[in-house]
Coordinates of C-alpha atoms in Angstrom, one line a residue:
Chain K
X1 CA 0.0 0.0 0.0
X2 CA 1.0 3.4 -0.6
X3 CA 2.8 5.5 2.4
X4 CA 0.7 8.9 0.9
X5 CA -2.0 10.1 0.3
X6 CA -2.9 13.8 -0.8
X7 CA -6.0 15.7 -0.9
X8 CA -7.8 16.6 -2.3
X9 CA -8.0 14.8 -5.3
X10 CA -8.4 17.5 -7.4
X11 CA -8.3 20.7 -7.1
X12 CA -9.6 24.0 -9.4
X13 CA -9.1 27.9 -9.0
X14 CA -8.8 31.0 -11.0
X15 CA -5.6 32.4 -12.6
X16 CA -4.2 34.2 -9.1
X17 CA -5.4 32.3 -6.3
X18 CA -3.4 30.0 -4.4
X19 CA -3.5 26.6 -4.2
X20 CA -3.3 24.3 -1.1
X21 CA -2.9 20.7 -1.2
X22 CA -2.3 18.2 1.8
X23 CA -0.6 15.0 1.8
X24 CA -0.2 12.8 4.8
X25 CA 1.5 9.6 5.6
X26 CA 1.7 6.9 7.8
X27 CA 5.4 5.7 8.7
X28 CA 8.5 7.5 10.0
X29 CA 10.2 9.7 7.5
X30 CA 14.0 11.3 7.0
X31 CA 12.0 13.1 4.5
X32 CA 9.0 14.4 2.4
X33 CA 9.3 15.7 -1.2
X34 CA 6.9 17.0 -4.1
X35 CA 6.8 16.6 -7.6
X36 CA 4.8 17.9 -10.6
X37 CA 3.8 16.4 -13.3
X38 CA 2.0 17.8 -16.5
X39 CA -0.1 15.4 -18.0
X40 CA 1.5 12.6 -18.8
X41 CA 4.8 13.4 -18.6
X42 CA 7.4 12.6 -16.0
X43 CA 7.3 13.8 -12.9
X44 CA 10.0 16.8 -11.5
X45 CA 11.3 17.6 -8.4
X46 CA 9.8 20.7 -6.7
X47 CA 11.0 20.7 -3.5
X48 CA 12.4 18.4 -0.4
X49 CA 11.8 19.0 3.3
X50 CA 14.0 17.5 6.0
X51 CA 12.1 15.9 9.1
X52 CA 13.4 18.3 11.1
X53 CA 12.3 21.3 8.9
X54 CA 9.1 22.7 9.6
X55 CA 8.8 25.1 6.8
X56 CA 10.2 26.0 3.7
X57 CA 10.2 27.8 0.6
X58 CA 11.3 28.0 -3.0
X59 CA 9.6 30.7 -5.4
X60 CA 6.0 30.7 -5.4
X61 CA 5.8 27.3 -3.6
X62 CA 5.7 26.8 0.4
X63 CA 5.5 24.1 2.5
X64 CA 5.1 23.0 5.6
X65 CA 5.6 19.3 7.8
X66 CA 4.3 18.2 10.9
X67 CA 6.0 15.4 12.2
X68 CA 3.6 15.0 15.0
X69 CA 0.4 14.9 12.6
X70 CA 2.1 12.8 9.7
X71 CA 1.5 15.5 7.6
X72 CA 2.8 18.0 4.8
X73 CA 1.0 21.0 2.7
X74 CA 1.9 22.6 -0.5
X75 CA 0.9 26.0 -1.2
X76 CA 1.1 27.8 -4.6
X77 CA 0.8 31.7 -4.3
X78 CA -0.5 33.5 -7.3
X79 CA -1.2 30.3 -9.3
X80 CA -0.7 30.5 -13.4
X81 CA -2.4 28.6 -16.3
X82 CA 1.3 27.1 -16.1
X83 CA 0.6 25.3 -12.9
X84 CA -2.2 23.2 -14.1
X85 CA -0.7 19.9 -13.5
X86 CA -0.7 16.9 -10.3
X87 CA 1.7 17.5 -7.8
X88 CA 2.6 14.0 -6.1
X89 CA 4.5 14.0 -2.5
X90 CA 6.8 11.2 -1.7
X91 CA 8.2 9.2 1.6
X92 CA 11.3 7.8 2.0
X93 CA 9.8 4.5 3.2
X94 CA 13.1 2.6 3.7
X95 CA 16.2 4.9 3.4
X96 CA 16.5 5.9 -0.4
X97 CA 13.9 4.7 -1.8
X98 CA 10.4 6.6 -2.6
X99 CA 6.7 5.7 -2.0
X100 CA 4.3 8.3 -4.0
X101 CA 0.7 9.2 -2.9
X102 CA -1.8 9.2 -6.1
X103 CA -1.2 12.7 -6.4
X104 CA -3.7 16.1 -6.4
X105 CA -4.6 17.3 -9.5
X106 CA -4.6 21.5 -10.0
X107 CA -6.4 22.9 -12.6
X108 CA -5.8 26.5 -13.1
X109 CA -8.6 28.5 -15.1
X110 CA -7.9 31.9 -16.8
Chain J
X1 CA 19.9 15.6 -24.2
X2 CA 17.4 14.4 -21.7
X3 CA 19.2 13.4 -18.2
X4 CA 17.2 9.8 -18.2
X5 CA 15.9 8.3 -21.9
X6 CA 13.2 6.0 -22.0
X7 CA 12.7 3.9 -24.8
X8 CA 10.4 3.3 -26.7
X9 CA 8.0 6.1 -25.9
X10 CA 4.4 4.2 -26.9
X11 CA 4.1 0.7 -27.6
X12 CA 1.3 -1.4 -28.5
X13 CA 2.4 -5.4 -28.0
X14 CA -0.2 -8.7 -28.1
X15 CA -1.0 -10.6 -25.0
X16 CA 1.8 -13.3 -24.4
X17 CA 4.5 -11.1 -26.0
X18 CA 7.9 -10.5 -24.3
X19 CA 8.7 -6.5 -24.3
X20 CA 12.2 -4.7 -22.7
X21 CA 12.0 -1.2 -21.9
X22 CA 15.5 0.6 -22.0
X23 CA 16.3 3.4 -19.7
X24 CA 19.5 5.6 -19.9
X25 CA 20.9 8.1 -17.8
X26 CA 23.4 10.8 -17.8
X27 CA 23.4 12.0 -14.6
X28 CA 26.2 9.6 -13.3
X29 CA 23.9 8.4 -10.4
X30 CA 24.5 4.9 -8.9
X31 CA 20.6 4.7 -8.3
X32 CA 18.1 3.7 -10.7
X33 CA 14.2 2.8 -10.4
X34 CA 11.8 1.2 -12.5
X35 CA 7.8 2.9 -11.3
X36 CA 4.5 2.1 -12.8
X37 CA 1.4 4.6 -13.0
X38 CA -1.5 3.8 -13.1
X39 CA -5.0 6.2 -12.9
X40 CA -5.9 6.9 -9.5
X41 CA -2.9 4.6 -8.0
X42 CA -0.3 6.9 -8.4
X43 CA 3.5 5.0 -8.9
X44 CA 4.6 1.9 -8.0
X45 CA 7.8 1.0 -7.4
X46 CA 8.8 -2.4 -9.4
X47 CA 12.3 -2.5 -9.7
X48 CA 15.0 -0.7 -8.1
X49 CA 18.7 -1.1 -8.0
X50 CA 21.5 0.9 -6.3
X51 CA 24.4 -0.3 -8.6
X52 CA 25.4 -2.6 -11.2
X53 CA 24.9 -5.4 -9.0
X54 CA 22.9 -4.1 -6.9
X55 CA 19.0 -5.0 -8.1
X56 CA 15.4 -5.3 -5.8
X57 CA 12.3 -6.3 -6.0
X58 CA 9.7 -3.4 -5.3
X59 CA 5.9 -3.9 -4.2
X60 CA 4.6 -5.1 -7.4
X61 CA 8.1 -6.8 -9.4
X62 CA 5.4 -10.4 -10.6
X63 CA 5.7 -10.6 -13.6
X64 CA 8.6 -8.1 -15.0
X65 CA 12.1 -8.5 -14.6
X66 CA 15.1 -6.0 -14.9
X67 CA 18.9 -6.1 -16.1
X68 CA 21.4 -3.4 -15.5
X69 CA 23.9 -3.6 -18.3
X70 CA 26.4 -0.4 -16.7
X71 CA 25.8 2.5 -14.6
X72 CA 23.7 4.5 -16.5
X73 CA 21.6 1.4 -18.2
X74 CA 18.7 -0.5 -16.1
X75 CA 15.7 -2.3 -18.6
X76 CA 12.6 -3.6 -17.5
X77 CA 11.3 -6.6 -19.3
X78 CA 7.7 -8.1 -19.1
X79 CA 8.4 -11.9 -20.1
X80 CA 4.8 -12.3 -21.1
X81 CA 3.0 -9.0 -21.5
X82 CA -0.9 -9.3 -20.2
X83 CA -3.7 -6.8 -20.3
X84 CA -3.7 -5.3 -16.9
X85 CA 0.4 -4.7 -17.4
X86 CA -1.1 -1.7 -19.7
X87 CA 0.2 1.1 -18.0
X88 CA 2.4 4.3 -18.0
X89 CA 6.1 3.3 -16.8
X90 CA 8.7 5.6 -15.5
X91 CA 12.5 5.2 -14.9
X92 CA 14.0 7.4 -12.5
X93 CA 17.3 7.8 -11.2
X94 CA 18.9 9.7 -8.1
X95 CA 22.1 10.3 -5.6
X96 CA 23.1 8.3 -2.9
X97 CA 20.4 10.3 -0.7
X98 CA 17.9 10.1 -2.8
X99 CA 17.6 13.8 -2.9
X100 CA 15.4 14.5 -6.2
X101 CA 14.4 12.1 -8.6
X102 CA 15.3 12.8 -11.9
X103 CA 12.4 11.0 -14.2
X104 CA 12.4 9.9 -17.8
X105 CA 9.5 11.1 -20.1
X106 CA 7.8 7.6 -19.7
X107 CA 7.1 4.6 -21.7
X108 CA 3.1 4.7 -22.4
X109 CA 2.2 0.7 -22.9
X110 CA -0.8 -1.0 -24.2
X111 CA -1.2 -4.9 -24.1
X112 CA -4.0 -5.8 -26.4

C-alpha cells in the first residue's frame, strides 16, 4: 500500500489564487518531497523538506511538515495557467527509496 | 539531451509477448528505479537497484524482470505481456540520498 495520500483529489481555481494541497502519511520519514507532473509526462522535483524542517520555501511554492500529525501542505501563491498539473508528495519509506501518494490534481482557469 | 531516456515512448504489444523497456541516464547516479502509474494509483515501485549489481524487487516486481547492463543502463522486461500490465512506466534515477528524482519522459504501454 502506498505511504501517501494527498487531498484533495483535485483541485480547481482561478488564474491568481493559491493553491493548497495536503498530503499525509503513515510511517516515520528522514524526509518528504513534491513533484509535478504535466499530463503525462514525468514527474519533476519541486522541492524536499528535512524531518526536522518545519517550513520551507522556493519561489512561489511553500510548504510545511508536521512530524507530530504525519502531515505536509503545499501551497502555490498567485497560481498561473502554467501550474495546471498533479503535484505528487513522496516518503522515503526505507532509506532511499520513494513511495508516491496518487497525487492532487490542479487545474488553473484563466 | 534528456538526463534519463526512455525507450520506446508508446508501444502497442499482443497478450503473451515479451517487451524490454530501456532506460538511460546521464546523470552519473549509482541509483536507478523502474515505477509504474496507473489512474488513480499513483506510482509503483517495481524494480530498483542501487548499482550494477545491486538490483530489488519493489511492491509489485510479478511478472517483470530488470537487467542493468552499466551504470547509466537498467531495462525492464515483461516476459509475457498481459492486459492489466497496460500502463504508463517511468525510470527514474537519483544520488546516494535520494535527494530528487530525476524522471524519464515515460514509456506509455498498451497490451491488447
Amino acid at each position: 500500500s502506498q505511504q501517501g495520500e494527498e487531498d484533495p483529489q483535485a483541485l480547481s481555481i482561478q488564474e491568481g489564487e493559491n493553491a493548497t494541497m495536503n498530503c499525509s502519511y503513515k510511517t516515520s520519514i528522514n524526509n518528504l518531497q513534491w513533484y509535478r507532473q504535466n499530463s503525462g509526462r514525468g514527474l519533476v522535483h519541486l522541492i524536499l523538506i528535512r524531518s526536522n524542517e518545519r517550513e520551507k520555501h522556493s519561489g512561489r511554492l511553500r510548504v510545511t511538515l508536521d512530524t507530530s500529525k504525519k502531515s505536509s501542505s503545499l501551497l502555490i501563491t498567485a497560481s498561473r495557467a502554467a501550474d495546471t498539473a498533479s503535484y505528487f508528495c513522496a516518503t522515503d519509506i526505507l532509506p532511499y527509496k520513494l513511495s508516491f501518494g496518487a497525487g492532487t490534481t490542479v487545474t488553473v482557469r484563466a | 539531451d534528456a538526463d534519463v531516456t526512455q525507450t520506446p515512448r508508446n508501444r502497442i504489444t499482443k497478450t503473451g509477448k515479451r517487451i524490454m523497456l530501456e532506460c538511460s541516464q546521464t546523470k552519473g547516479h549509482d541509483r536507478m528505479y523502474w515505477y509504474r502509474q496507473d489512474p488513480g494509483l499513483g506510482l509503483r515501485l517495481i524494480y530498483y537497484s542501487f548499482d550494477v549489481k545491486d538490483i530489488n524487487k519493489g511492491e509489485i516486481s510479478d511478472g517483470y524482470s530488470v537487467s542493468r547492463q552499466a551504470q547509466a543502463k537498467f531495462s525492464l522486461s515483461l516476459e509475457s505481456a498481459i492486459p492489466n500490465q497496460t500502463a504508463l512506466y517511468f525510470c527514474a534515477t537519483s544520488d546516494f540520498r535520494g535527494y530528487g528524482y530525476t524522471f524519464g519522459s515515460g514509456t506509455r504501454l498498451t497490451v491488447v
